[in-house]
Every structure is written in C-alpha cells, then in structure tokens.
Amino acid sequence: RILQRHSVASVLVSDVQLRVAAAELRSAGGPETTESGATGLAGLLQVAARRELRSQHQLDNDSVVLLIATERA
C-alpha cells in the first residue's frame, strides 16, 4: 500500500545494462556488487538517459537519489 500511495513505477533493464551498472559502480569507487545488486543503478541510468522517462519519474537536476547495492560480490 505504501508504494501505491507514492505512485511507484518500475523500469525494465536488460542483462547488458545490469553488467554495465555493476562495472560503473566499481569504476566509480563504489562497493563491489553483483549485477543484480546494481539493479537500482541500472534503472537510474536507464531513466536518466531518456527524456520521457525522466519526466515520468520526475527526475531532474534537483533530484536526490538514494541507491542501495543489495549484494556483495
């Protein structure tokens, strides 16, 4: 119910995007994580790259995003 009250929407990402997100996190000095652990970053990168998704998810230059890597590599 909490998610419904806040108009949460999902983002579909590919296996390639998951691998890229895990590698990007590593190269930026972030934690070592698995591809599934980097799913949140993969979704953020997908949304950030497309104007219509940025608008749909209300992501702009003033947005603050909390990313959680859910697994350790």
mmCIF file with all atom_site columns, C-alpha atoms in Angstrom:
data_model
loop_
_atom_site.group_PDB
_atom_site.id
_atom_site.type_symbol
_atom_site.label_atom_id
_atom_site.label_alt_id
_atom_site.label_comp_id
_atom_site.label_asym_id
_atom_site.label_entity_id
_atom_site.label_seq_id
_atom_site.pdbx_PDB_ins_code
_atom_site.Cartn_x
_atom_site.Cartn_y
_atom_site.Cartn_z
_atom_site.occupancy
_atom_site.B_iso_or_equiv
_atom_site.pdbx_formal_charge
_atom_site.auth_seq_id
_atom_site.auth_comp_id
_atom_site.auth_asym_id
_atom_site.auth_atom_id
_atom_site.pdbx_PDB_model_num
ATOM 1  C CA . ARG A 1 1  ? 0.000  0.000  0.000   1.00 0.00 ? 1  ARG A CA 1
ATOM 2  C CA . ILE A 1 2  ? 2.823  2.387  0.699   1.00 0.00 ? 2  ILE A CA 1
ATOM 3  C CA . LEU A 1 3  ? 4.133  2.021  -2.850  1.00 0.00 ? 3  LEU A CA 1
ATOM 4  C CA . GLN A 1 4  ? 0.651  2.593  -4.287  1.00 0.00 ? 4  GLN A CA 1
ATOM 5  C CA . ARG A 1 5  ? 0.272  5.850  -2.346  1.00 0.00 ? 5  ARG A CA 1
ATOM 6  C CA . HIS A 1 6  ? 3.505  7.177  -3.824  1.00 0.00 ? 6  HIS A CA 1
ATOM 7  C CA . SER A 1 7  ? 2.847  6.324  -7.485  1.00 0.00 ? 7  SER A CA 1
ATOM 8  C CA . VAL A 1 8  ? 5.805  3.968  -7.753  1.00 0.00 ? 8  VAL A CA 1
ATOM 9  C CA . ALA A 1 9  ? 6.646  2.654  -11.218 1.00 0.00 ? 9  ALA A CA 1
ATOM 10 C CA . SER A 1 10 ? 9.104  0.026  -12.348 1.00 0.00 ? 10 SER A CA 1
ATOM 11 C CA . VAL A 1 11 ? 11.807 0.238  -15.002 1.00 0.00 ? 11 VAL A CA 1
ATOM 12 C CA . LEU A 1 12 ? 12.824 -2.697 -17.188 1.00 0.00 ? 12 LEU A CA 1
ATOM 13 C CA . VAL A 1 13 ? 16.573 -3.153 -17.684 1.00 0.00 ? 13 VAL A CA 1
ATOM 14 C CA . SER A 1 14 ? 18.499 -5.687 -19.753 1.00 0.00 ? 14 SER A CA 1
ATOM 15 C CA . ASP A 1 15 ? 21.259 -8.074 -18.680 1.00 0.00 ? 15 ASP A CA 1
ATOM 16 C CA . VAL A 1 16 ? 23.734 -5.868 -20.525 1.00 0.00 ? 16 VAL A CA 1
ATOM 17 C CA . GLN A 1 17 ? 22.563 -2.807 -18.578 1.00 0.00 ? 17 GLN A CA 1
ATOM 18 C CA . LEU A 1 18 ? 22.995 -4.749 -15.326 1.00 0.00 ? 18 LEU A CA 1
ATOM 19 C CA . ARG A 1 19 ? 26.594 -5.661 -16.221 1.00 0.00 ? 19 ARG A CA 1
ATOM 20 C CA . VAL A 1 20 ? 27.341 -2.068 -17.210 1.00 0.00 ? 20 VAL A CA 1
ATOM 21 C CA . ALA A 1 21 ? 25.845 -0.712 -13.976 1.00 0.00 ? 21 ALA A CA 1
ATOM 22 C CA . ALA A 1 22 ? 27.921 -3.078 -11.806 1.00 0.00 ? 22 ALA A CA 1
ATOM 23 C CA . ALA A 1 23 ? 31.072 -2.110 -13.737 1.00 0.00 ? 23 ALA A CA 1
ATOM 24 C CA . GLU A 1 24 ? 30.257 1.623  -13.489 1.00 0.00 ? 24 GLU A CA 1
ATOM 25 C CA . LEU A 1 25 ? 29.738 1.329  -9.750  1.00 0.00 ? 25 LEU A CA 1
ATOM 26 C CA . ARG A 1 26 ? 33.094 -0.442 -9.373  1.00 0.00 ? 26 ARG A CA 1
ATOM 27 C CA . SER A 1 27 ? 34.945 2.057  -11.573 1.00 0.00 ? 27 SER A CA 1
ATOM 28 C CA . ALA A 1 28 ? 33.499 4.975  -9.593  1.00 0.00 ? 28 ALA A CA 1
ATOM 29 C CA . GLY A 1 29 ? 34.911 3.549  -6.362  1.00 0.00 ? 29 GLY A CA 1
ATOM 30 C CA . GLY A 1 30 ? 31.580 2.185  -5.183  1.00 0.00 ? 30 GLY A CA 1
ATOM 31 C CA . PRO A 1 31 ? 31.086 -1.146 -3.488  1.00 0.00 ? 31 PRO A CA 1
ATOM 32 C CA . GLU A 1 32 ? 31.793 -4.430 -5.272  1.00 0.00 ? 32 GLU A CA 1
ATOM 33 C CA . THR A 1 33 ? 28.375 -5.845 -6.085  1.00 0.00 ? 33 THR A CA 1
ATOM 34 C CA . THR A 1 34 ? 26.750 -8.386 -8.336  1.00 0.00 ? 34 THR A CA 1
ATOM 35 C CA . GLU A 1 35 ? 24.781 -7.481 -11.429 1.00 0.00 ? 35 GLU A CA 1
ATOM 36 C CA . SER A 1 36 ? 21.515 -7.953 -9.555  1.00 0.00 ? 36 SER A CA 1
ATOM 37 C CA . GLY A 1 37 ? 22.904 -5.867 -6.698  1.00 0.00 ? 37 GLY A CA 1
ATOM 38 C CA . ALA A 1 38 ? 23.410 -2.998 -9.161  1.00 0.00 ? 38 ALA A CA 1
ATOM 39 C CA . THR A 1 39 ? 19.820 -3.130 -10.419 1.00 0.00 ? 39 THR A CA 1
ATOM 40 C CA . GLY A 1 40 ? 18.919 0.216  -8.846  1.00 0.00 ? 40 GLY A CA 1
ATOM 41 C CA . LEU A 1 41 ? 21.797 1.951  -10.599 1.00 0.00 ? 41 LEU A CA 1
ATOM 42 C CA . ALA A 1 42 ? 20.889 0.266  -13.900 1.00 0.00 ? 42 ALA A CA 1
ATOM 43 C CA . GLY A 1 43 ? 17.344 1.602  -13.567 1.00 0.00 ? 43 GLY A CA 1
ATOM 44 C CA . LEU A 1 44 ? 18.561 5.081  -12.683 1.00 0.00 ? 44 LEU A CA 1
ATOM 45 C CA . LEU A 1 45 ? 20.907 5.149  -15.678 1.00 0.00 ? 45 LEU A CA 1
ATOM 46 C CA . GLN A 1 46 ? 18.047 3.999  -17.922 1.00 0.00 ? 46 GLN A CA 1
ATOM 47 C CA . VAL A 1 47 ? 15.735 6.742  -16.647 1.00 0.00 ? 47 VAL A CA 1
ATOM 48 C CA . ALA A 1 48 ? 18.429 9.438  -16.723 1.00 0.00 ? 48 ALA A CA 1
ATOM 49 C CA . ALA A 1 49 ? 19.245 8.657  -20.360 1.00 0.00 ? 49 ALA A CA 1
ATOM 50 C CA . ARG A 1 50 ? 15.717 9.178  -21.686 1.00 0.00 ? 50 ARG A CA 1
ATOM 51 C CA . ARG A 1 51 ? 13.797 12.453 -21.501 1.00 0.00 ? 51 ARG A CA 1
ATOM 52 C CA . GLU A 1 52 ? 10.361 10.801 -21.372 1.00 0.00 ? 52 GLU A CA 1
ATOM 53 C CA . LEU A 1 53 ? 11.412 8.539  -18.511 1.00 0.00 ? 53 LEU A CA 1
ATOM 54 C CA . ARG A 1 54 ? 12.985 11.474 -16.627 1.00 0.00 ? 54 ARG A CA 1
ATOM 55 C CA . SER A 1 55 ? 9.667  13.280 -16.911 1.00 0.00 ? 55 SER A CA 1
ATOM 56 C CA . GLN A 1 56 ? 7.613  10.219 -15.937 1.00 0.00 ? 56 GLN A CA 1
ATOM 57 C CA . HIS A 1 57 ? 9.750  9.598  -12.849 1.00 0.00 ? 57 HIS A CA 1
ATOM 58 C CA . GLN A 1 58 ? 10.141 13.306 -12.035 1.00 0.00 ? 58 GLN A CA 1
ATOM 59 C CA . LEU A 1 59 ? 13.927 13.077 -12.193 1.00 0.00 ? 59 LEU A CA 1
ATOM 60 C CA . ASP A 1 60 ? 15.638 16.419 -12.730 1.00 0.00 ? 60 ASP A CA 1
ATOM 61 C CA . ASN A 1 61 ? 18.787 18.333 -11.800 1.00 0.00 ? 61 ASN A CA 1
ATOM 62 C CA . ASP A 1 62 ? 17.431 18.957 -8.292  1.00 0.00 ? 62 ASP A CA 1
ATOM 63 C CA . SER A 1 63 ? 16.613 15.294 -7.603  1.00 0.00 ? 63 SER A CA 1
ATOM 64 C CA . VAL A 1 64 ? 18.322 13.479 -4.765  1.00 0.00 ? 64 VAL A CA 1
ATOM 65 C CA . VAL A 1 65 ? 18.610 9.721  -5.301  1.00 0.00 ? 65 VAL A CA 1
ATOM 66 C CA . LEU A 1 66 ? 19.431 7.054  -2.725  1.00 0.00 ? 66 LEU A CA 1
ATOM 67 C CA . LEU A 1 67 ? 20.936 3.934  -4.301  1.00 0.00 ? 67 LEU A CA 1
ATOM 68 C CA . ILE A 1 68 ? 21.314 0.717  -2.370  1.00 0.00 ? 68 ILE A CA 1
ATOM 69 C CA . ALA A 1 69 ? 23.575 -2.091 -3.577  1.00 0.00 ? 69 ALA A CA 1
ATOM 70 C CA . THR A 1 70 ? 21.806 -5.156 -2.238  1.00 0.00 ? 70 THR A CA 1
ATOM 71 C CA . GLU A 1 71 ? 24.521 -7.789 -2.658  1.00 0.00 ? 71 GLU A CA 1
ATOM 72 C CA . ARG A 1 72 ? 28.232 -8.045 -2.164  1.00 0.00 ? 72 ARG A CA 1
ATOM 73 C CA . ALA A 1 73 ? 30.314 -9.564 -4.963  1.00 0.00 ? 73 ALA A CA 1
#
